Coordinates of C-alpha atoms in Angstrom, one line a residue:
M1 CA -37.4 9.9 3.0
F2 CA -36.8 7.8 -0.1
E3 CA -39.0 4.6 -0.8
K4 CA -36.8 2.7 -3.1
V5 CA -33.0 3.2 -3.9
L6 CA -31.3 1.7 -6.7
I7 CA -27.2 1.1 -5.9
A8 CA -25.3 1.4 -9.2
N9 CA -22.7 -0.8 -8.0
R10 CA -21.7 -4.3 -6.7
G11 CA -20.0 -6.3 -3.9
E12 CA -19.7 -5.4 -0.4
I13 CA -20.0 -1.6 -1.0
A14 CA -23.5 -2.4 -2.4
V15 CA -24.5 -4.5 0.1
R16 CA -23.3 -1.8 2.9
V17 CA -25.6 0.6 1.2
M18 CA -28.6 -1.8 1.1
R19 CA -28.0 -2.6 4.9
A20 CA -28.4 1.2 5.6
C21 CA -31.4 1.4 3.5
A22 CA -32.9 -1.7 5.3
E23 CA -32.6 0.3 8.6
L24 CA -34.4 3.2 7.1
D25 CA -37.1 0.9 5.9
I26 CA -36.1 1.7 2.2
E27 CA -36.4 -0.9 -0.4
T28 CA -33.3 -1.7 -2.5
V29 CA -32.7 -2.3 -6.5
A30 CA -29.6 -4.2 -7.4
I31 CA -28.2 -4.2 -10.9
Y32 CA -25.6 -7.2 -12.1
S33 CA -23.7 -8.1 -15.0
E34 CA -23.6 -11.8 -16.6
A35 CA -20.5 -12.4 -14.7
D36 CA -22.5 -11.3 -11.5
K37 CA -25.7 -13.1 -11.7
D38 CA -25.1 -15.1 -8.5
A39 CA -23.3 -12.4 -6.7
G40 CA -24.0 -11.5 -3.1
H41 CA -25.3 -8.1 -3.8
V42 CA -27.8 -9.5 -6.3
R43 CA -28.9 -12.2 -3.5
Y44 CA -29.4 -9.4 -0.8
A45 CA -31.5 -6.7 -2.8
D46 CA -35.3 -6.7 -2.9
E47 CA -35.1 -6.5 -6.8
A48 CA -32.5 -7.1 -9.4
Y49 CA -32.1 -6.4 -12.9
N50 CA -29.2 -7.5 -15.5
V51 CA -27.7 -4.5 -17.1
G52 CA -25.2 -6.3 -19.5
P53 CA -22.1 -8.6 -20.2
A54 CA -19.2 -9.0 -17.7
R55 CA -17.1 -6.1 -19.1
A56 CA -17.7 -3.1 -16.8
A57 CA -17.6 -0.6 -19.7
D58 CA -21.0 -2.7 -21.2
S59 CA -22.8 -3.4 -17.7
Y60 CA -21.7 -0.9 -14.6
L61 CA -20.5 1.8 -16.7
D62 CA -23.7 2.0 -19.1
Q63 CA -25.1 5.1 -17.7
E64 CA -28.1 5.4 -20.0
T65 CA -29.2 1.5 -19.0
I66 CA -28.6 1.9 -15.1
V67 CA -31.1 5.0 -15.3
D68 CA -33.5 3.0 -17.3
V69 CA -33.5 0.3 -14.8
A70 CA -34.0 2.9 -12.1
T71 CA -36.8 4.3 -14.0
R72 CA -38.6 0.9 -14.7
A73 CA -38.1 -0.1 -11.1
D74 CA -40.1 3.0 -9.8
A75 CA -36.7 3.9 -7.6
D76 CA -36.7 7.5 -6.3
A77 CA -33.1 7.7 -5.9
I78 CA -29.7 6.4 -6.9
H79 CA -26.6 5.9 -4.6
P80 CA -23.0 5.1 -6.9
G81 CA -21.2 3.4 -3.9
Y82 CA -17.4 4.2 -4.7
G83 CA -15.4 3.1 -8.0
F84 CA -17.3 2.6 -11.2
L85 CA -19.5 5.7 -11.8
A86 CA -19.4 7.0 -8.4
E87 CA -17.2 10.3 -9.2
N88 CA -18.6 10.5 -12.6
A89 CA -20.2 14.1 -13.0
E90 CA -21.9 13.2 -16.2
F91 CA -23.8 10.5 -14.8
A92 CA -24.7 12.3 -12.0
A93 CA -25.9 15.0 -14.2
L94 CA -28.1 12.6 -16.2
V95 CA -29.6 11.1 -12.8
E96 CA -30.1 15.0 -11.9
A97 CA -32.0 15.7 -15.2
T98 CA -34.2 12.4 -15.1
D99 CA -37.8 13.1 -13.3
G100 CA -38.5 11.5 -9.9
I101 CA -34.9 10.2 -9.1
T102 CA -32.4 11.8 -6.7
W103 CA -28.7 11.5 -6.8
I104 CA -27.3 10.5 -3.2
G105 CA -23.8 12.2 -3.7
P106 CA -22.5 15.9 -4.2
S107 CA -24.1 17.8 -7.2
S108 CA -22.8 17.2 -10.6
E109 CA -21.4 20.6 -10.7
S110 CA -19.6 20.0 -7.6
M111 CA -18.3 16.6 -8.7
E112 CA -16.8 18.3 -11.9
Q113 CA -15.2 21.1 -9.9
L114 CA -13.7 18.8 -7.1
G115 CA -13.7 15.6 -8.8
E116 CA -11.3 16.6 -11.6
K117 CA -7.9 17.1 -9.9
T118 CA -6.8 20.3 -11.6
K119 CA -10.0 22.3 -11.1
A120 CA -9.8 20.8 -7.4
R121 CA -6.4 22.4 -6.9
T122 CA -7.5 25.4 -7.8
V123 CA -10.5 25.7 -5.5
M124 CA -8.3 24.6 -2.8
D125 CA -5.5 27.2 -3.6
A126 CA -8.4 29.8 -3.3
A127 CA -9.3 28.7 0.1
D128 CA -5.7 28.8 1.2
V129 CA -5.4 25.3 1.6
P130 CA -1.6 23.9 0.9
I131 CA -1.1 22.2 -2.3
V132 CA 1.6 20.4 -4.0
P133 CA 3.4 22.4 -6.7
G134 CA 2.3 21.3 -9.9
T135 CA -0.3 22.1 -12.8
T136 CA -4.0 23.4 -12.4
D137 CA -4.7 22.6 -16.2
P138 CA -4.3 19.6 -17.9
V139 CA -1.4 18.4 -19.7
T140 CA -1.7 17.7 -23.2
D141 CA 1.9 17.1 -24.5
P142 CA 5.0 15.2 -23.0
A143 CA 6.8 18.2 -23.9
E144 CA 5.1 20.0 -21.1
I145 CA 5.9 17.2 -18.5
E146 CA 9.7 17.9 -19.8
A147 CA 9.6 21.4 -19.3
F148 CA 8.1 21.0 -15.6
G149 CA 10.8 18.2 -14.7
E150 CA 13.8 21.0 -16.1
E151 CA 12.2 23.5 -13.7
H152 CA 11.4 21.5 -10.6
G153 CA 13.3 18.0 -11.0
Y154 CA 12.2 14.5 -10.6
P155 CA 10.4 12.4 -10.0
I156 CA 7.0 13.6 -11.2
A157 CA 3.4 12.4 -11.0
I158 CA 1.3 12.1 -14.0
K159 CA -2.3 11.8 -12.8
A160 CA -5.4 11.1 -14.2
E161 CA -7.9 14.0 -13.6
G162 CA -10.8 11.5 -13.0
G163 CA -8.7 9.1 -11.2
G164 CA -8.1 8.0 -7.4
G165 CA -6.4 5.0 -5.2
G166 CA -3.4 5.2 -7.7
R167 CA -5.5 4.2 -10.6
G168 CA -4.5 6.6 -13.5
M169 CA -1.2 7.5 -11.7
K170 CA 2.2 7.1 -13.2
V171 CA 6.0 8.3 -11.4
V172 CA 8.0 9.5 -14.0
R173 CA 11.8 9.4 -12.7
S174 CA 13.7 10.5 -16.0
A175 CA 12.9 12.4 -19.1
D176 CA 13.0 9.2 -21.3
E177 CA 10.1 7.6 -19.1
I178 CA 7.6 10.6 -20.0
E179 CA 6.2 9.5 -23.2
D180 CA 5.3 6.0 -22.1
Q181 CA 3.9 6.9 -18.8
F182 CA 2.1 9.9 -20.0
E183 CA 0.3 7.3 -22.5
S184 CA -0.1 4.9 -20.1
A185 CA -2.0 7.5 -17.6
Q186 CA -4.0 8.5 -20.3
R187 CA -5.1 5.0 -21.1
E188 CA -6.2 4.2 -17.6
G189 CA -8.0 7.3 -17.3
E190 CA -10.2 6.7 -20.2
A191 CA -10.5 3.0 -19.2
Y192 CA -11.9 3.4 -15.6
F193 CA -13.1 7.0 -15.3
D194 CA -14.2 7.8 -19.3
N195 CA -11.5 10.8 -18.8
D196 CA -7.9 10.7 -20.2
S197 CA -7.3 14.0 -19.2
V198 CA -4.1 14.2 -17.0
Y199 CA -2.2 16.7 -14.9
I200 CA 1.3 16.6 -12.8
E201 CA 2.7 17.6 -9.5
R202 CA 5.9 16.9 -7.9
Y203 CA 6.3 13.5 -6.2
L204 CA 6.3 13.4 -2.6
E205 CA 9.3 10.5 -1.8
H206 CA 8.2 9.6 1.6
P207 CA 4.8 11.1 3.0
R208 CA 1.9 9.9 5.0
H209 CA -1.3 9.8 3.5
I210 CA -3.9 11.3 5.6
E211 CA -7.5 11.9 4.6
V212 CA -10.2 13.6 6.3
Q213 CA -13.9 12.4 6.1
I214 CA -16.4 15.4 5.5
I215 CA -20.2 15.6 5.4
A216 CA -21.9 18.5 4.2
D217 CA -26.0 19.2 3.9
Q218 CA -28.0 21.3 1.7
Q219 CA -28.4 23.8 4.5
G220 CA -24.6 25.1 4.1
N221 CA -23.4 23.1 7.4
V222 CA -20.2 21.1 6.5
R223 CA -18.7 18.9 9.4
H224 CA -15.5 16.8 9.4
L225 CA -15.4 13.7 11.3
G226 CA -11.7 13.3 12.0
E227 CA -8.8 12.0 9.8
R228 CA -7.9 8.3 8.7
D229 CA -4.3 7.6 8.3
C230 CA -3.8 5.3 4.6
S231 CA 0.0 4.8 4.7
L232 CA 0.1 1.3 4.0
Q233 CA -0.1 1.0 0.5
R234 CA 1.2 -1.1 -2.4
R235 CA 1.6 0.6 -5.8
H236 CA -0.6 3.6 -4.2
Q237 CA -3.7 1.1 -3.6
K238 CA -4.4 1.1 0.1
I239 CA -4.5 -1.9 2.0
I240 CA -4.7 -1.2 5.7
E241 CA -6.6 2.0 6.8
E242 CA -6.7 3.3 10.6
A243 CA -8.0 6.2 12.5
P244 CA -7.0 8.2 14.1
S245 CA -3.4 8.6 12.8
P246 CA -0.9 7.8 14.8
A247 CA 1.5 10.5 13.1
L248 CA -0.5 13.6 13.9
D249 CA -0.2 15.7 16.9
D250 CA -3.2 17.6 18.1
Q251 CA -2.5 20.8 16.4
L252 CA -1.5 19.5 13.3
R253 CA -4.8 17.2 13.2
A254 CA -6.8 20.4 13.9
E255 CA -5.0 22.4 11.1
I256 CA -5.9 19.4 8.6
G257 CA -9.3 19.1 9.8
E258 CA -10.2 22.8 9.2
A259 CA -8.5 23.1 6.2
A260 CA -10.7 20.1 4.5
R261 CA -13.7 21.8 6.0
R262 CA -12.6 25.4 4.5
G263 CA -11.7 23.9 1.1
V264 CA -15.1 22.1 0.9
K265 CA -17.4 25.2 2.0
E266 CA -15.6 27.0 -0.9
S267 CA -17.0 24.8 -3.4
E268 CA -20.4 24.6 -1.7
Y269 CA -20.4 21.0 -1.5
T270 CA -23.0 18.6 -0.4
N271 CA -23.4 15.0 1.0
A272 CA -20.2 13.0 1.9
G273 CA -16.5 13.3 0.7
T274 CA -13.0 13.0 1.4
V275 CA -10.2 15.3 1.5
E276 CA -7.0 13.9 0.8
F277 CA -3.7 15.1 2.0
L278 CA 0.3 14.3 2.0
V279 CA 1.9 14.9 5.0
E280 CA 5.8 15.2 4.9
D281 CA 8.4 16.9 7.5
G282 CA 5.2 18.2 9.7
Q283 CA 3.9 19.8 6.3
F284 CA 0.7 19.0 5.0
Y285 CA -0.5 19.4 1.4
F286 CA -3.8 19.1 -0.5
L287 CA -3.9 15.8 -2.7
E288 CA -7.4 15.2 -4.1
V289 CA -10.9 15.4 -3.2
N290 CA -13.0 11.9 -3.3
T291 CA -16.6 13.0 -4.2
R292 CA -18.0 10.1 -2.7
I293 CA -18.1 7.4 0.1
Q294 CA -14.8 5.8 0.7
V295 CA -13.9 2.1 1.3
E296 CA -12.2 2.9 4.3
H297 CA -15.4 5.0 5.7
T298 CA -16.0 2.2 8.4
V299 CA -13.0 3.2 10.5
T300 CA -14.6 6.5 10.8
E301 CA -17.8 5.0 11.7
E302 CA -16.3 2.8 14.4
I303 CA -14.5 5.9 16.0
T304 CA -17.4 8.3 15.8
G305 CA -20.4 6.3 16.2
I306 CA -21.7 8.1 13.1
D307 CA -23.2 5.8 10.2
I308 CA -22.0 7.6 7.3
V309 CA -24.1 5.9 4.8
K310 CA -27.1 6.5 6.5
T311 CA -26.4 10.2 7.0
Q312 CA -25.9 10.3 2.9
L313 CA -29.2 9.3 2.5
R314 CA -30.7 11.7 4.7
V315 CA -28.8 14.4 3.5
A316 CA -29.7 13.8 0.1
A317 CA -33.5 13.6 0.9
G318 CA -32.9 17.3 2.2
E319 CA -32.6 16.7 6.0
E320 CA -30.2 19.2 7.9
L321 CA -27.3 17.4 9.8
D322 CA -28.1 17.1 13.6
F323 CA -25.0 17.7 15.1
E324 CA -22.2 20.7 15.4
Q325 CA -18.8 20.3 14.7
N326 CA -17.5 20.1 18.7
E327 CA -20.1 17.3 19.1
V328 CA -18.1 15.1 17.0
E329 CA -16.1 12.8 19.6
I330 CA -13.6 10.5 18.4
E331 CA -13.1 7.4 20.8
G332 CA -11.0 4.7 20.5
H333 CA -9.2 3.4 17.5
G334 CA -10.3 1.7 14.3
M335 CA -8.3 -0.5 11.5
E336 CA -9.7 -1.8 8.3
F337 CA -8.0 -4.8 6.9
R338 CA -8.5 -5.0 2.9
I339 CA -9.2 -8.9 2.4
N340 CA -8.2 -9.2 -1.1
A341 CA -7.5 -11.8 -3.4
E342 CA -3.9 -11.5 -3.9
N343 CA -0.5 -13.1 -3.4
A344 CA 1.4 -10.5 -1.6
A345 CA 4.4 -12.9 -2.0
E346 CA 4.2 -12.5 -5.6
E347 CA 3.8 -8.8 -5.9
F348 CA 0.4 -8.7 -4.7
A349 CA -0.5 -10.6 -7.9
P350 CA -4.5 -11.0 -8.3
Q351 CA -5.8 -14.4 -7.7
T352 CA -9.0 -16.5 -9.0
G353 CA -10.8 -19.2 -7.6
T354 CA -13.8 -20.5 -5.6
L355 CA -14.5 -19.7 -2.0
T356 CA -14.5 -23.5 -0.7
T357 CA -14.4 -22.1 2.9
Y358 CA -15.3 -18.8 4.0
D359 CA -15.3 -18.3 7.9
P360 CA -15.0 -15.0 9.0
P361 CA -14.0 -13.9 12.5
G362 CA -16.3 -12.3 15.1
G363 CA -16.4 -11.0 18.9
I364 CA -16.3 -7.7 20.5
G365 CA -14.8 -5.0 18.2
V366 CA -15.1 -7.0 15.2
R367 CA -17.1 -6.0 12.0
M368 CA -17.5 -7.7 8.7
D369 CA -18.3 -5.6 5.4
D370 CA -18.7 -8.6 2.4
A371 CA -20.7 -9.9 0.3
L372 CA -19.5 -13.1 -0.7
R373 CA -20.4 -16.7 0.7
E374 CA -18.8 -20.3 0.3
G375 CA -19.1 -21.4 -3.1
D376 CA -18.6 -18.0 -4.6
E377 CA -16.3 -17.3 -7.6
I378 CA -13.6 -14.8 -7.7
S379 CA -13.4 -14.5 -11.5
G380 CA -11.0 -11.6 -12.2
D381 CA -13.4 -9.7 -13.8
Y382 CA -13.8 -7.0 -11.3
D383 CA -11.6 -5.9 -8.3
S384 CA -9.8 -8.3 -6.2
M385 CA -11.4 -7.3 -2.7
I386 CA -13.3 -10.2 -1.0
A387 CA -14.2 -8.5 2.1
K388 CA -13.2 -5.8 4.7
L389 CA -12.2 -6.6 8.0
I390 CA -13.0 -3.6 10.6
V391 CA -11.4 -3.8 14.0
Y392 CA -12.0 -1.3 17.2
G393 CA -10.1 -1.0 20.4
S394 CA -10.2 1.3 23.1
D395 CA -7.0 2.6 22.1
R396 CA -4.3 1.6 19.4
E397 CA -2.8 -0.9 21.4
E398 CA -5.9 -2.9 21.7
C399 CA -6.9 -2.5 18.4
L400 CA -3.5 -4.3 17.4
D401 CA -4.1 -6.9 19.7
R402 CA -7.8 -7.7 18.6
S403 CA -6.8 -7.5 15.1
R404 CA -3.9 -10.2 15.7
R405 CA -7.0 -12.4 17.1
A406 CA -9.4 -11.6 14.3
L407 CA -7.3 -12.3 11.7
A408 CA -5.9 -15.7 12.9
E409 CA -9.2 -16.7 13.3
F410 CA -10.4 -15.7 9.8
D411 CA -10.8 -18.9 7.7
I412 CA -10.4 -18.9 4.0
E413 CA -9.8 -21.8 1.6
G414 CA -10.0 -21.8 -2.2
L415 CA -7.6 -19.1 -3.4
V416 CA -4.8 -17.1 -2.2
T417 CA -5.4 -13.8 -0.2
V418 CA -3.5 -11.2 1.7
I419 CA -4.5 -12.3 5.0
P420 CA -0.9 -13.8 6.0
F421 CA 0.4 -10.3 4.8
H422 CA -1.7 -8.5 7.2
R423 CA -0.9 -11.0 10.0
Q424 CA 2.8 -10.0 9.5
M425 CA 2.1 -6.5 9.3
L426 CA 0.6 -6.8 12.9
R427 CA 4.1 -7.8 13.9
D428 CA 6.3 -5.5 11.8
E429 CA 8.1 -3.0 13.9
Q430 CA 7.7 -0.1 11.7
F431 CA 3.9 -0.5 11.4
V432 CA 3.0 -1.3 15.2
A433 CA 5.1 1.9 15.9
G434 CA 3.1 4.0 13.3
T435 CA 6.2 5.2 11.6
H436 CA 5.8 3.8 8.0
T437 CA 5.1 5.9 5.4
T438 CA 3.5 5.4 1.4
K439 CA 6.8 4.0 0.5
Y440 CA 7.6 1.4 3.2
L441 CA 5.8 -1.7 1.2
D442 CA 7.3 -0.6 -2.4
E443 CA 10.6 0.4 -1.0
E444 CA 11.8 -0.6 2.2
L445 CA 10.0 -3.9 3.4
D446 CA 12.3 -6.9 2.8
P447 CA 10.1 -9.1 0.4
A448 CA 11.3 -12.3 2.1
V449 CA 9.3 -11.3 5.1
I450 CA 6.3 -11.1 3.0
E451 CA 7.3 -14.7 1.5
N452 CA 8.0 -16.2 5.0
A453 CA 4.5 -15.0 6.2
Q454 CA 2.8 -16.8 3.2
E455 CA 4.5 -19.9 3.7
Q456 CA 3.8 -19.8 7.6
W457 CA -0.2 -18.4 7.1
G458 CA -0.9 -19.3 3.9
P459 CA -2.8 -22.2 2.3
A460 CA -1.2 -25.4 1.5
S461 CA -3.7 -25.9 -1.3
V462 CA -6.0 -23.7 -3.3
D463 CA -7.8 -26.5 -5.1
A464 CA -11.4 -26.6 -5.0
T465 CA -13.2 -29.4 -3.2
D466 CA -15.7 -31.5 -5.1
E467 CA -19.3 -30.1 -5.2
D468 CA -22.0 -31.8 -3.1
E469 CA -23.3 -34.9 -5.4
E470 CA -26.5 -35.3 -3.1
T471 CA -28.0 -32.2 -3.6
V472 CA -31.7 -32.5 -4.5
E473 CA -32.8 -28.8 -3.8
R474 CA -32.3 -26.5 -6.8
E475 CA -32.4 -22.7 -7.3
F476 CA -33.0 -21.4 -10.5
T477 CA -33.0 -17.5 -11.9
V478 CA -35.0 -16.6 -14.8
E479 CA -35.1 -13.1 -16.8
V480 CA -38.1 -11.2 -17.9
N481 CA -37.2 -8.0 -19.5
G482 CA -34.3 -7.8 -17.8
K483 CA -35.8 -8.3 -14.4
R484 CA -34.3 -11.3 -12.1
F485 CA -36.8 -13.7 -10.7
E486 CA -36.1 -16.8 -8.7
V487 CA -37.5 -19.9 -8.9
N488 CA -36.9 -22.8 -6.4
L489 CA -37.6 -26.3 -7.2
E490 CA -37.0 -29.5 -5.0
E491 CA -36.3 -33.0 -6.8
R492 CA -35.8 -36.5 -5.1
G493 CA -33.6 -38.8 -6.7
A494 CA -32.4 -36.6 -9.6
P495 CA -29.0 -36.1 -10.7
P496 CA -27.6 -32.9 -9.3
L497 CA -27.4 -30.0 -11.8
P498 CA -24.0 -27.7 -11.8
S499 CA -24.4 -25.0 -9.1
N500 CA -22.4 -22.3 -7.2
G501 CA -21.9 -24.7 -4.2
G502 CA -25.0 -24.3 -2.4
A503 CA -23.4 -21.4 -0.3
S504 CA -25.6 -19.3 2.2
S505 CA -25.7 -15.6 1.5
P506 CA -26.6 -12.4 2.7
S507 CA -30.4 -11.8 2.7
R508 CA -32.6 -9.2 3.3
P509 CA -35.0 -9.6 6.5
N510 CA -38.0 -9.2 4.1
G511 CA -36.7 -11.7 1.6
G512 CA -34.1 -10.6 -0.9
A513 CA -33.7 -12.8 -4.3
P514 CA -32.1 -16.0 -3.5
T515 CA -29.1 -17.5 -5.0
A516 CA -29.3 -18.8 -8.8
S517 CA -27.8 -22.1 -9.7
S518 CA -26.9 -21.0 -13.3
S519 CA -23.4 -19.4 -14.0
S520 CA -22.1 -17.8 -16.9
S521 CA -19.3 -19.6 -18.9
N522 CA -16.6 -18.5 -21.5
D523 CA -17.0 -20.4 -24.8
S524 CA -14.1 -18.8 -26.6
G525 CA -12.0 -22.2 -25.1
G526 CA -9.1 -19.7 -24.7
T527 CA -6.3 -19.0 -27.0
V528 CA -4.3 -21.7 -29.2
T529 CA -0.9 -21.5 -30.7
T530 CA 0.6 -24.1 -32.9
A531 CA 4.2 -22.2 -33.4
E532 CA 7.6 -23.9 -32.1
G533 CA 9.1 -21.6 -29.3
E534 CA 8.7 -20.7 -25.5
Q535 CA 5.5 -19.6 -24.8
V536 CA 4.6 -16.5 -22.7
T537 CA 1.8 -17.2 -20.9
A538 CA -0.9 -14.8 -19.1
E539 CA -0.4 -15.3 -15.2
M540 CA -3.7 -14.1 -14.3
Q541 CA -7.2 -13.8 -16.0
G542 CA -7.5 -10.1 -17.7
T543 CA -7.9 -8.2 -20.8
L544 CA -4.9 -7.1 -23.4
L545 CA -4.9 -3.3 -23.2
E546 CA -1.6 -3.1 -25.3
V547 CA 0.3 -5.5 -27.5
P548 CA 3.0 -3.3 -28.9
I549 CA 5.1 -5.6 -30.7
E550 CA 4.7 -7.7 -34.1
E551 CA 5.2 -11.0 -35.3
G552 CA 9.0 -11.0 -36.5
D553 CA 10.4 -8.5 -34.2
E554 CA 13.4 -9.2 -32.0
V555 CA 13.0 -8.8 -28.3
A556 CA 15.7 -8.5 -25.4
A557 CA 15.0 -9.8 -22.0
G558 CA 13.1 -7.3 -20.1
D559 CA 11.1 -6.0 -23.1
V560 CA 7.4 -5.3 -22.9
L561 CA 5.7 -7.9 -25.0
C562 CA 2.0 -6.7 -23.9
V563 CA 0.0 -4.9 -21.2
L564 CA -2.5 -7.0 -19.3
E565 CA -5.3 -5.3 -17.4
A566 CA -6.5 -7.3 -14.2
M567 CA -8.8 -6.4 -11.6
K568 CA -8.1 -2.6 -12.3
M569 CA -4.5 -2.7 -12.7
E570 CA -2.1 -2.7 -15.3
N571 CA 0.5 -5.4 -15.4
D572 CA 3.5 -5.6 -17.9
I573 CA 4.3 -8.8 -19.6
V574 CA 8.0 -8.9 -19.8
A575 CA 10.1 -11.2 -22.0
S576 CA 12.2 -13.6 -19.8
H577 CA 14.9 -13.8 -22.8
G578 CA 15.8 -12.2 -26.0
G579 CA 14.5 -13.8 -29.3
T580 CA 12.3 -13.7 -32.1
V581 CA 8.5 -13.1 -32.0
V582 CA 7.2 -15.9 -34.2
E583 CA 3.2 -15.6 -33.0
I584 CA 1.0 -13.4 -31.4
P585 CA -2.4 -15.6 -30.8
V586 CA -3.9 -12.7 -29.2
A587 CA -5.0 -9.2 -29.7
E588 CA -5.6 -5.7 -28.1
G589 CA -9.2 -5.8 -26.2
E590 CA -9.2 -9.6 -26.2
S591 CA -10.1 -11.6 -22.8
V592 CA -7.6 -14.1 -21.8
D593 CA -7.6 -16.9 -19.0
M594 CA -4.6 -17.5 -16.6
G595 CA -2.2 -20.0 -18.7
D596 CA -3.2 -18.9 -22.0
P597 CA -0.4 -18.1 -24.4
L598 CA 0.2 -14.5 -25.5
V599 CA 3.3 -14.7 -27.2
V600 CA 6.0 -17.1 -28.9
I601 CA 9.6 -16.2 -29.0
D602 CA 11.9 -18.8 -30.6

């Protein structure tokens, strides 16, 4: 078994992997950006190293730096978690080529074969797994998409080869949308997955999203651990997942499970992965393979009793799976609720703020996967997830009842979250009946229902409380050659220094790195404009991906003024009325804060 593992990720998944390592008596190494110097995964790890600025491309996506840190820390393995470089075959190959370091995941060859969606479709087709009609080669010209539409009709899904979770996916409903959506899908693929290749397929209108968890060892054994239902989504982003699916009968469940095993075995895959399917009218179609651990792996662990992360570690160390397929038992029902910093009443707009109160639920059947604590800041530099609430029951009815109780107990103050939305869904007829599809939230649910839930269960105020002025114990962090060290000082009668709120944090039993009191700041001062006219301001913190207008342009109501990326999602900033653009005080690639002026229209 490994002695020390570097986790090339952040947040709750990094802590999740570290906890599995702790149970196997494996030391852990965290990496962090400047924005994450006080983050929970840094506090939990045995060692922590700075890998660059807040921008993910300069830190969490810097492959050479991460491998260099692993070497300097004497780590003998790297676990990528999910997101960032988790499905990057080039990074996996770099790790594989580094002496003394093992990649905890499928081989780079398997990742390239199954992680890129067009190649995966070819593999699955060869294994006699049903696939949605579409291309098996990348699309490089909008004219190809138009020709496909003429043959198969609309809508069409344009998907980034390296994408997943809806990122890098755009839906085209008519020919005049092709060019803009094609460029947007390419841009997202390049930004998030370092791969601008896209493919297309027929877009199913009302499917269920069903995925099968698989695990395969280096001796050729492949097992599936049952399916998960991830049909409750907004903008193709999962928000509640459950297992097993309430939409499958025993025959369809068996067929999908075996199809997943068959397809994975065809590719000589190893380690954990997920085979995703769309199910519509009793038929299932291969969607994609996620060549990594999934956010929602937790519900499968609850109903099987199998620790998937520890199994990943054992398989990567060369151990053989110690159970047969017929020994996998599915018992009870599990649900996972993504507790995101988003306002569901405002189309799930990302939120920023400080956790002035963080009191998660407990009790039988309740599990919390998180990394944040009171006093921590949600800055908007990365995704919006605060935590994952996982609930288990002996059956779906008990799971629903227990989930209602747990969500009612969950106390978060300081920023808006999706907890009111979750509480409403547990009273929603279609969700409770298990008849919802992937389009339910975006196309069927009345927005007023979500607004009412936010009013009923949301926070009355998100203003941060004043920090404790009586603090005398201070915790500092210093860095030497990029490695993090902690220094604790206690002063009596001295004025307090700015801190992260004196929060408690996840900590290793053997003493991980404690919280640092210093915090990064943005010295830019925000954008400034002196032009007369109506200012269009940023509704959230983010990075400008595109500014398609110029000063002097005439714009009409509804025209896109700029594209703002926030928490891994593109957001079109549109004009509320027509006029002339008199000033654009920002530029593409620039970071902006909430309230910063973006465009002035007269």
